[in-house]
Amino acid sequence: MSPTTIAVQNANTNVPWGHLADDALREIFLWCIDIQTLAHPILTARKLKSTLLPQLSVSRVCSTWRHVALYTPRLWTNVWIEFLTENNIMIAEQWLSRARDVPVSIRLSFIGPEKEEVWRIALIEFLSCFRLGYLRFPIDATSLLHHVLLDLPLTSVADLRTLDLTNSGERGELGVLEVDDARFPELSYLSLQGKWVLLPRSNALHTLHADSVPMQLRGCWDILRGFPSLEDCKLTIIQDNSGLPLETHEEIRLPHLRILRLYFRNGWSFGTFITPLSLPSLKQLEIYDAPIFWSTPAFFSLAQRSNFFPHLEGLIIRKARNEVNGNMIMELLPSLKSIALCDAFGIVSFNSETLEGLACGRLGPRLTKMELGYLPDVSSFLDMVELRLRNARRRKASEGGAQEQLAPFTRITLGSPTMERRDLSRRLQDLSDQGLEISAYHTILLI
């Protein structure tokens, strides 16, 4: 052993971190990655700046740290190949080889169509070397993607949990993706952008974000049937122009779905779309884009099939062609914490009985946020807000009482108040004098 090596080892034992166990060092190194914005190599056309990577920085402190870092597989599981070259693939392969048997994350960027066939074999050989946990594929490489995914061995995709795919469709080519348990047994998150045909047959998928993939109503139903374990789903629904009758007799039950975001390009499809659905675990329902044709009977039927939404906390109906019946919604959904009905031009109706129920807490006892469109009677609504605040304070003051606690409003947004501006300002000032902070003309913040 050379004198220099002995001197370095002695120096390491004299510093505080020289006595740390290897496991403690591993946790510190992993923490460095968690807080670092750039904690994985981005392989571009330029030379990699290795000094920015915490893995390499800690590896150069001393031989002990280098040994610990090199034998901590989770430090080396992530790489982004932004510019596809033989040298970058070689660097990525060397980097990921240190992950050993830990599933890795690989992100590939744009590949020009003229290079697809050139890189198909190289990518298959590269990806086949690892257990994939996350894979993001580039824009406009649809045929390459199809062949690569099909040709990868099962050992490479058996642990794949996240798949993020984009097809811009500029070449007029639809992406076709078959998701089944045999091929992707662990796939739980799928994100699609662009033009796709999705063939669903998986009980493992929990999250589907396909809101930038317009699909006809039948296709959306097929997806929901094919992914019965969904917990989080985003879909964009367009008009069905096939002319075939829509069969809705078969119930589509999604017992685990908690979040459903729907983007309608044609609002007339809303009532038809929800007809076969059963969503007993739903916590958040959001409806965007085109104004929907609100159907009270269809929504009531959906609530019946869903055990009247015992867990629903948030409801957003951004636009509606017709008047939305707020009375029925408040009666059906006692667990709501926030609700947004219509934009500034949509009409929302509440009768006196509903307003009384909101004021005393019989309806919406947990409700704290309301965003409403056009209210025909703003004065009565503000009366309810003021009375509910008083009731909430009174119940809070009577500690140990038998009455259920009533949540006061924390935020109310009004779209198009029907009161004269002077009268409205006076009412808002009255609320402010009672301790309510008013942030804007159309917005009331209740603290």
PDB file of N, CA, C and O in Angstrom, residues 81-84 108-114 138-140:
ATOM      1  N   ILE A  81     -32.281  10.029 -22.958  1.00  0.00           N
ATOM      2  CA  ILE A  81     -31.540  10.131 -24.212  1.00  0.00           C
ATOM      3  C   ILE A  81     -32.275  11.132 -25.097  1.00  0.00           C
ATOM      4  O   ILE A  81     -33.252  10.806 -25.760  1.00  0.00           O
ATOM      5  N   GLU A  82     -31.794  12.350 -25.087  1.00  0.00           N
ATOM      6  CA  GLU A  82     -32.451  13.413 -25.861  1.00  0.00           C
ATOM      7  C   GLU A  82     -32.023  13.385 -27.324  1.00  0.00           C
ATOM      8  O   GLU A  82     -32.789  13.759 -28.210  1.00  0.00           O
ATOM      9  N   PHE A  83     -30.794  12.948 -27.567  1.00  0.00           N
ATOM     10  CA  PHE A  83     -30.270  12.891 -28.927  1.00  0.00           C
ATOM     11  C   PHE A  83     -29.693  11.496 -29.140  1.00  0.00           C
ATOM     12  O   PHE A  83     -28.763  11.087 -28.454  1.00  0.00           O
ATOM     13  N   LEU A  84     -30.296  10.755 -30.068  1.00  0.00           N
ATOM     14  CA  LEU A  84     -29.949   9.352 -30.238  1.00  0.00           C
ATOM     15  C   LEU A  84     -28.681   9.200 -31.078  1.00  0.00           C
ATOM     16  O   LEU A  84     -28.665   9.503 -32.268  1.00  0.00           O
ATOM     17  N   LEU A 108     -36.832   8.609 -24.005  1.00  0.00           N
ATOM     18  CA  LEU A 108     -36.274   8.847 -25.333  1.00  0.00           C
ATOM     19  C   LEU A 108     -36.974  10.039 -25.950  1.00  0.00           C
ATOM     20  O   LEU A 108     -38.191  10.203 -25.812  1.00  0.00           O
ATOM     21  N   SER A 109     -36.223  10.877 -26.640  1.00  0.00           N
ATOM     22  CA  SER A 109     -36.809  12.047 -27.287  1.00  0.00           C
ATOM     23  C   SER A 109     -36.999  11.796 -28.766  1.00  0.00           C
ATOM     24  O   SER A 109     -36.919  10.664 -29.241  1.00  0.00           O
ATOM     25  N   PHE A 110     -37.224  12.860 -29.517  1.00  0.00           N
ATOM     26  CA  PHE A 110     -37.624  12.761 -30.916  1.00  0.00           C
ATOM     27  C   PHE A 110     -36.649  11.954 -31.762  1.00  0.00           C
ATOM     28  O   PHE A 110     -35.439  12.110 -31.664  1.00  0.00           O
ATOM     29  N   ILE A 111     -37.231  11.062 -32.577  1.00  0.00           N
ATOM     30  CA  ILE A 111     -36.464  10.303 -33.558  1.00  0.00           C
ATOM     31  C   ILE A 111     -37.089  10.554 -34.923  1.00  0.00           C
ATOM     32  O   ILE A 111     -38.279  10.310 -35.119  1.00  0.00           O
ATOM     33  N   GLY A 112     -36.346  11.076 -35.855  1.00  0.00           N
ATOM     34  CA  GLY A 112     -36.868  11.365 -37.185  1.00  0.00           C
ATOM     35  C   GLY A 112     -37.285  10.100 -37.917  1.00  0.00           C
ATOM     36  O   GLY A 112     -36.707   9.031 -37.722  1.00  0.00           O
ATOM     37  N   PRO A 113     -38.314  10.158 -38.763  1.00  0.00           N
ATOM     38  CA  PRO A 113     -38.810   8.971 -39.454  1.00  0.00           C
ATOM     39  C   PRO A 113     -37.760   8.319 -40.336  1.00  0.00           C
ATOM     40  O   PRO A 113     -37.779   7.104 -40.539  1.00  0.00           O
ATOM     41  N   GLU A 114     -36.831   9.106 -40.836  1.00  0.00           N
ATOM     42  CA  GLU A 114     -35.828   8.520 -41.730  1.00  0.00           C
ATOM     43  C   GLU A 114     -34.835   7.637 -40.971  1.00  0.00           C
ATOM     44  O   GLU A 114     -34.078   6.871 -41.564  1.00  0.00           O
ATOM     45  N   PRO A 138     -40.719   8.676 -27.937  1.00  0.00           N
ATOM     46  CA  PRO A 138     -40.732   9.991 -28.583  1.00  0.00           C
ATOM     47  C   PRO A 138     -41.928  10.245 -29.479  1.00  0.00           C
ATOM     48  O   PRO A 138     -42.704   9.355 -29.799  1.00  0.00           O
ATOM     49  N   ILE A 139     -42.022  11.506 -29.891  1.00  0.00           N
ATOM     50  CA  ILE A 139     -43.053  11.950 -30.822  1.00  0.00           C
ATOM     51  C   ILE A 139     -42.783  11.380 -32.215  1.00  0.00           C
ATOM     52  O   ILE A 139     -41.660  11.311 -32.676  1.00  0.00           O
ATOM     53  N   ASP A 140     -43.892  10.931 -32.845  1.00  0.00           N
ATOM     54  CA  ASP A 140     -43.859  10.569 -34.266  1.00  0.00           C
ATOM     55  C   ASP A 140     -42.905   9.417 -34.583  1.00  0.00           C
ATOM     56  O   ASP A 140     -42.218   9.444 -35.596  1.00  0.00           O
TER      57      ASP A 140
END
